[in-house]
Amino acid sequence: MNLETSTIASERPDRFGPLPRHITRQVTVGNVKVGGGAPVVVQSMTNTDTADVASTAKQIAELWRAGSELVRITVNTAAAAAAVPKIVDKLSMMGVHVPIIGDFHYNGHTLLANEPACAEALAKYRINPGNVGFGAKKDTQFAQLIEFACRNNKPVRIGANWGSLDQSLATRLMDENAQRAAPWEAGRVMREALILSALESAQRAVELGLPAEKIILSAKVSGVQELIAVYRDLAARSNFALHLGLTEAGMGSKGMVASSAALGVLLQEGIGDTIRISLTPEPGSSRTKEVIVAQELLQTMGLRAFTPMVTACPGCGRTTSEFFQELARDVQEHVRAKMPEWKISHPGAENMTLAVMGCVVNGPGESRHANIGISLPGTGEAPSAPVFVDGEKTVTLRGEHIAQDFITLIDDYVNKHYRSGMQR
């Protein structure tokens, strides 16, 4: 294979923070830059029936307002493909301008041929080399999809997946492995099959005329250690932009912990240009949770800033009141709700740090480290709450309206320090 390679720093520098970024080609998806040193991009995916224009547009808008910078939708039927341009038009009328990615499996070549408006409306196509076609049809149908991308000047994510691995490639590698003097263990062979599925498909796309700057790669598995191993290898063997995600991560805390563990290691090593947290939603819960988790992962690692971060103590025997827990929740919800407005009118507010502490042990110290912090009274302490602004005690709050008074102080701080055009 004639693929360019790029190296990753082999030794960890003696400093805090992530390693230097793995240098990849930059891909433009709509109005969003992916790779090439651009900030790591957050993306998400709808779970509506794409043929339902109203519900799909509504969910895309919710994901975008939550901070998703790319949104992927399923395009699996003729009705779904026909709905895509209508969805894009409806979003435009709603003032929502987010690149929409079409997720194709099995029949993408047919859908794009029959619905040229769909091919034009999408900002990117996602192709799975494991199910783009089978047998003699595989190469032909893959080539047709790449031809549509070239014709419409669209980037493509070539996304291999552990659960739908190209079986002919896997069989080939297992046969080759059997001939080795020292055969690899089965897991290594399967990881190699996944990586080669992505790399060989990318090389074929380039040969068919798709520029390398139009290609994003992914190779997803559902195990943390396997994902880390796959992406380390994939990054070392190419400089295509990389999409990170732990596939089928799971529900609730399991999905969040597993995704953060895997992606956190890779991001710390400078690997990854765009991420998705593939959470299984709790019944009746919002799809936007996956966006929030992705943002918080990037922000807590110091890679991006999306919304003011709230430091809050976990509580102990000194904090018998639930008031500090309620205040921490209310503050977090308040700043997240205000951030879409602040992003326009008060740029930089996303970098603000807040602290809500529950007693005198760490309360004053943590509060002084934040832009604004409050130290609430713990068990047996005086019923007062000193507030610290940029390290200095400025006021002591008392009474029944501490929560609202503190939120008002936050709003006043934002208005004073982050007015549009101000520099901090």
XYZ file of C-alpha atoms in Angstrom:
424
model
C 0.000 0.000 0.000
C 1.252 3.474 -0.860
C -0.130 5.385 2.132
C 1.634 8.340 3.688
C 2.509 7.812 7.316
C 2.753 10.128 10.286
C 4.384 9.553 13.644
C 3.128 10.212 17.134
C 5.404 11.370 19.935
C 6.904 8.215 21.435
C 7.914 9.732 24.757
C 5.612 11.616 27.081
C 6.936 15.142 27.686
C 7.523 16.136 31.278
C 4.505 18.404 31.491
C 0.802 18.400 32.110
C -1.639 18.333 29.213
C -2.132 16.167 26.135
C 0.675 15.135 23.837
C 1.057 17.075 20.577
C -1.712 16.276 18.116
C -1.227 13.523 15.564
C -0.999 15.509 12.334
C -3.749 14.585 9.892
C -5.112 16.001 6.690
C -7.864 18.549 7.151
C -11.331 17.704 5.844
C -14.054 20.318 5.375
C -17.545 19.067 6.241
C -20.038 21.785 5.383
C -18.689 24.745 7.355
C -16.767 22.609 9.870
C -13.043 21.828 9.744
C -12.009 18.327 10.851
C -8.354 17.423 11.369
C -5.290 19.362 10.330
C -4.885 20.784 13.814
C -8.471 22.087 14.069
C -10.194 21.656 17.453
C -11.680 18.208 18.064
C -15.243 18.256 16.705
C -18.310 16.922 18.573
C -20.840 14.970 16.588
C -24.008 13.014 17.324
C -26.665 10.923 15.578
C -30.435 11.001 15.459
C -32.609 8.014 16.357
C -35.778 9.175 14.606
C -37.277 7.677 11.457
C -35.556 9.872 8.866
C -38.642 9.687 6.646
C -40.452 11.668 9.366
C -39.215 15.114 8.369
C -40.693 17.022 11.305
C -39.398 14.769 14.098
C -35.970 14.360 12.518
C -35.532 18.103 11.993
C -36.692 18.722 15.560
C -34.151 16.293 17.007
C -31.330 17.632 14.846
C -32.151 21.130 16.100
C -32.064 19.896 19.704
C -28.681 18.233 19.166
C -27.318 21.358 17.481
C -28.548 23.635 20.266
C -26.893 21.302 22.780
C -23.610 21.821 20.916
C -23.359 19.074 18.307
C -21.230 20.390 15.448
C -22.045 17.549 13.044
C -25.199 15.409 13.032
C -25.543 12.022 11.347
C -28.852 10.581 10.163
C -29.828 7.136 8.907
C -30.522 6.932 5.179
C -31.819 3.414 4.713
C -34.930 3.592 2.544
C -36.205 5.450 -0.490
C -38.511 7.461 1.767
C -35.607 8.423 4.037
C -33.475 9.506 1.078
C -36.340 11.571 -0.349
C -36.800 13.245 3.046
C -33.190 14.441 3.372
C -33.452 17.641 1.258
C -36.733 18.484 2.990
C -35.053 18.092 6.384
C -32.172 20.343 5.341
C -34.624 22.977 4.034
C -36.680 22.846 7.229
C -33.563 23.255 9.363
C -32.560 26.288 7.315
C -35.956 27.867 7.929
C -35.466 27.182 11.656
C -32.109 28.970 11.595
C -30.231 25.721 12.222
C -27.089 25.451 10.135
C -25.344 22.197 10.972
C -23.747 19.782 8.494
C -25.844 16.636 8.023
C -24.121 13.297 7.421
C -25.884 10.442 5.637
C -25.299 6.977 7.118
C -25.458 4.345 4.359
C -25.465 0.562 4.629
C -26.182 -2.093 1.978
C -28.120 0.075 -0.502
C -26.474 3.504 -0.469
C -25.461 3.299 -4.132
C -29.078 2.777 -5.150
C -30.494 5.476 -2.880
C -28.045 8.129 -4.073
C -28.665 7.188 -7.711
C -32.442 7.446 -7.315
C -32.419 10.578 -5.145
C -29.816 13.009 -6.525
C -31.235 15.784 -4.320
C -30.290 13.690 -1.280
C -26.742 13.287 -2.582
C -26.478 17.053 -2.963
C -28.127 18.030 0.330
C -25.895 15.905 2.575
C -22.628 17.406 3.820
C -20.865 14.041 4.070
C -21.475 10.350 3.354
C -20.655 7.561 5.786
C -19.756 4.230 4.139
C -19.180 0.934 5.960
C -16.748 -1.191 3.913
C -18.065 -4.296 5.663
C -21.535 -4.045 4.149
C -21.224 -1.761 1.124
C -21.700 -4.858 -0.989
C -20.902 -8.544 -1.036
C -19.030 -10.833 -3.383
C -18.548 -9.552 -6.909
C -20.807 -6.540 -6.234
C -18.679 -5.107 -3.438
C -16.085 -3.296 -5.567
C -18.670 -2.009 -8.025
C -21.022 -0.633 -5.367
C -18.165 0.937 -3.409
C -16.957 2.617 -6.590
C -20.460 3.963 -7.256
C -20.609 5.562 -3.821
C -17.208 7.162 -4.289
C -18.302 8.420 -7.708
C -21.286 10.188 -6.104
C -18.940 11.773 -3.545
C -16.602 12.976 -6.296
C -19.453 14.260 -8.457
C -21.020 16.210 -5.581
C -17.705 17.268 -4.001
C -18.582 15.580 -0.699
C -16.255 14.123 1.937
C -16.668 10.512 3.021
C -16.174 8.723 6.298
C -15.020 5.196 5.679
C -16.145 3.554 8.885
C -15.147 -0.027 9.575
C -16.904 -1.698 12.496
C -16.137 -4.796 14.563
C -19.760 -5.922 14.293
C -19.894 -5.781 10.495
C -16.352 -6.632 9.498
C -15.547 -7.474 5.879
C -15.633 -11.270 6.135
C -13.673 -11.892 2.929
C -10.828 -9.764 4.276
C -10.980 -11.456 7.677
C -10.819 -14.880 6.016
C -7.873 -13.818 3.886
C -5.909 -12.609 6.896
C -6.685 -15.732 8.901
C -5.406 -17.872 6.024
C -2.237 -15.773 5.829
C -1.815 -15.998 9.581
C -1.976 -19.793 9.469
C 1.103 -19.750 7.228
C 3.195 -17.727 9.690
C 6.011 -19.450 11.522
C 4.672 -17.838 14.695
C 0.948 -17.190 14.141
C -0.665 -14.156 15.774
C -3.369 -14.674 18.361
C -6.906 -14.391 16.986
C -7.639 -10.971 18.479
C -4.627 -9.424 16.767
C -5.698 -10.882 13.426
C -9.174 -9.395 13.811
C -7.772 -5.987 14.773
C -5.544 -6.089 11.702
C -8.565 -6.959 9.558
C -10.456 -3.963 10.926
C -7.548 -1.592 10.302
C -6.869 -2.914 6.810
C -10.563 -2.683 5.951
C -10.398 1.062 6.583
C -6.965 1.667 5.054
C -7.443 -0.418 1.914
C -10.857 1.137 1.316
C -9.354 4.615 1.697
C -6.589 3.769 -0.749
C -9.159 2.462 -3.229
C -11.204 5.665 -2.855
C -8.101 7.732 -3.647
C -7.414 5.581 -6.702
C -11.002 6.225 -7.831
C -10.427 9.975 -7.700
C -11.548 11.040 -4.217
C -8.892 13.362 -2.743
C -7.321 12.205 0.512
C -8.506 15.544 1.984
C -12.060 14.268 1.519
C -11.596 11.123 3.632
C -12.158 10.511 7.340
C -11.474 7.066 8.801
C -12.929 5.189 11.745
C -12.485 1.645 13.029
C -14.883 1.060 15.878
C -15.042 -1.723 18.446
C -16.958 -2.026 21.724
C -14.033 -2.889 24.017
C -11.936 -0.153 25.621
C -8.512 -1.787 25.303
C -9.238 -3.014 21.775
C -10.276 0.486 20.656
C -7.097 2.026 22.056
C -4.936 -0.595 20.313
C -6.751 -0.206 16.981
C -6.518 3.587 16.873
C -2.894 3.706 17.972
C -2.083 1.450 15.052
C -4.385 3.271 12.631
C -2.834 6.631 13.560
C 0.703 5.314 13.162
C -0.050 3.941 9.679
C -1.858 6.876 8.054
C -2.524 10.585 8.269
C -6.190 10.547 7.315
C -8.451 12.468 9.697
C -9.789 10.132 12.390
C -13.243 9.831 13.924
C -13.249 8.322 17.437
C -16.055 6.429 19.054
C -16.625 3.346 21.156
C -19.391 1.551 19.307
C -22.367 0.290 21.311
C -20.885 1.872 24.448
C -23.952 1.076 26.553
C -26.451 2.877 28.760
C -25.960 5.370 31.562
C -22.810 5.365 33.642
C -21.407 2.275 31.894
C -21.528 3.933 28.485
C -20.118 7.204 29.779
C -17.276 5.565 31.704
C -16.316 3.186 28.893
C -16.347 5.919 26.243
C -14.415 8.353 28.423
C -11.830 5.721 29.344
C -11.146 4.782 25.731
C -11.378 8.188 24.097
C -9.607 9.919 26.975
C -6.479 7.804 26.495
C -6.434 8.398 22.733
C -7.105 12.120 22.984
C -4.373 12.450 25.606
C -1.999 10.846 23.104
C -3.009 13.359 20.436
C -5.134 10.916 18.440
C -8.573 11.886 17.143
C -10.125 14.728 15.164
C -13.846 14.228 15.799
C -15.700 12.203 18.429
C -19.079 10.727 19.184
C -20.231 9.226 22.493
C -22.526 6.373 21.419
C -24.780 6.200 24.475
C -27.900 4.077 24.641
C -30.496 6.621 25.814
C -32.410 5.942 29.012
C -36.109 5.371 28.209
C -37.732 8.748 27.635
C -34.466 10.689 28.041
C -33.098 13.302 25.661
C -30.725 12.320 22.876
C -28.638 15.378 23.771
C -26.943 13.524 26.645
C -24.346 12.132 24.263
C -23.449 15.669 23.168
C -23.060 16.901 26.740
C -20.820 13.960 27.662
C -18.617 14.558 24.603
C -18.293 18.242 25.460
C -17.502 17.531 29.096
C -14.873 14.962 28.119
C -13.095 17.458 25.868
C -13.442 20.295 28.368
C -12.259 18.398 31.428
C -9.205 17.323 29.407
C -8.460 20.939 28.531
C -8.974 20.437 24.791
C -12.075 22.610 24.245
C -14.279 24.949 26.233
C -18.055 24.795 25.785
C -19.701 25.972 28.993
C -18.588 27.212 32.421
C -17.489 24.260 34.534
C -18.780 23.868 38.080
C -16.556 22.396 40.788
C -18.657 20.926 43.595
C -17.748 18.788 46.583
C -19.248 15.278 46.832
C -20.590 15.844 50.346
C -19.733 14.123 53.603
C -20.873 14.027 57.227
C -20.143 17.721 57.500
C -22.668 18.535 54.762
C -25.939 17.190 56.070
C -27.977 19.676 54.046
C -28.841 18.907 50.424
C -28.828 22.607 49.633
C -25.315 22.665 48.156
C -26.237 19.731 45.878
C -29.327 21.539 44.660
C -27.373 24.760 44.146
C -24.631 22.987 42.172
C -27.307 21.427 39.946
C -29.144 24.728 39.478
C -25.944 26.593 38.643
C -24.857 23.974 36.096
C -28.284 23.979 34.450
C -28.393 27.789 34.438
C -25.039 28.325 32.735
C -25.667 25.554 30.209
C -29.043 27.093 29.320
C -27.482 30.553 28.991
C -24.477 29.429 26.948
C -26.128 29.593 23.471
C -26.877 33.273 24.168
C -23.532 33.978 25.858
C -21.621 32.356 22.998
C -22.814 35.209 20.772
C -23.129 38.110 23.194
C -20.412 37.244 25.725
C -17.682 35.221 23.980
C -15.220 33.706 26.425
C -17.820 33.002 29.099
C -17.386 29.292 28.379
C -13.954 29.520 30.024
C -15.371 30.736 33.331
C -14.913 28.470 36.374
C -17.414 28.192 39.224
C -17.325 26.471 42.607
C -20.159 25.373 44.887
C -18.742 23.966 48.107
C -20.526 22.480 51.094
C -18.443 23.283 54.166
C -15.453 25.172 55.560
C -12.856 22.413 55.011
C -12.189 22.961 51.290
C -14.889 25.518 50.566
C -12.942 28.799 50.846
C -9.851 27.355 49.155
C -11.702 25.898 46.165
C -13.834 29.031 45.877
C -10.732 31.203 45.651
C -9.438 29.104 42.748
C -12.610 29.741 40.726
C -13.738 32.907 38.978
C -16.761 32.809 41.289
C -17.138 30.446 44.199
C -19.419 30.052 47.162
C -18.693 28.240 50.417
C -21.958 27.109 51.971
C -22.291 26.382 55.697
C -21.830 22.790 56.791
C -23.069 21.101 59.938
C -22.556 23.334 62.949
C -21.195 26.252 60.913
C -22.565 29.788 60.978
C -25.543 30.165 58.601
C -23.685 32.328 56.082
C -22.088 31.768 52.685
C -19.039 33.815 51.679
C -18.642 34.416 47.946
C -15.226 34.770 46.337
C -14.688 36.545 43.017
C -11.338 36.014 41.301
C -9.796 34.951 44.572
C -11.152 37.762 46.733
C -14.032 37.583 49.204
C -16.588 40.109 48.004
C -19.861 39.403 49.806
C -21.500 37.054 52.293
C -24.923 35.716 51.393
C -27.551 34.830 53.981
C -31.236 34.036 54.124
C -33.670 32.182 51.928
C -32.512 33.505 48.557
C -28.874 32.437 48.497
C -29.336 30.365 45.355
C -30.905 33.131 43.291
C -28.506 35.730 44.687
C -25.508 33.595 43.697
C -26.859 33.008 40.180
C -27.405 36.762 39.857
C -23.763 37.319 40.822
C -22.730 34.882 38.072
C -24.795 36.754 35.480
C -23.357 40.078 36.649
C -19.824 38.679 36.373
C -20.464 37.508 32.809
C -21.921 40.876 31.820
C -18.953 42.709 33.331
C -16.087 40.518 32.128
C -17.249 38.932 28.860
C -19.040 41.606 26.912
C -18.663 41.143 23.154
C -15.318 42.459 22.000
C -13.686 42.342 25.428
C -10.485 40.384 25.879
C -9.572 38.498 29.036
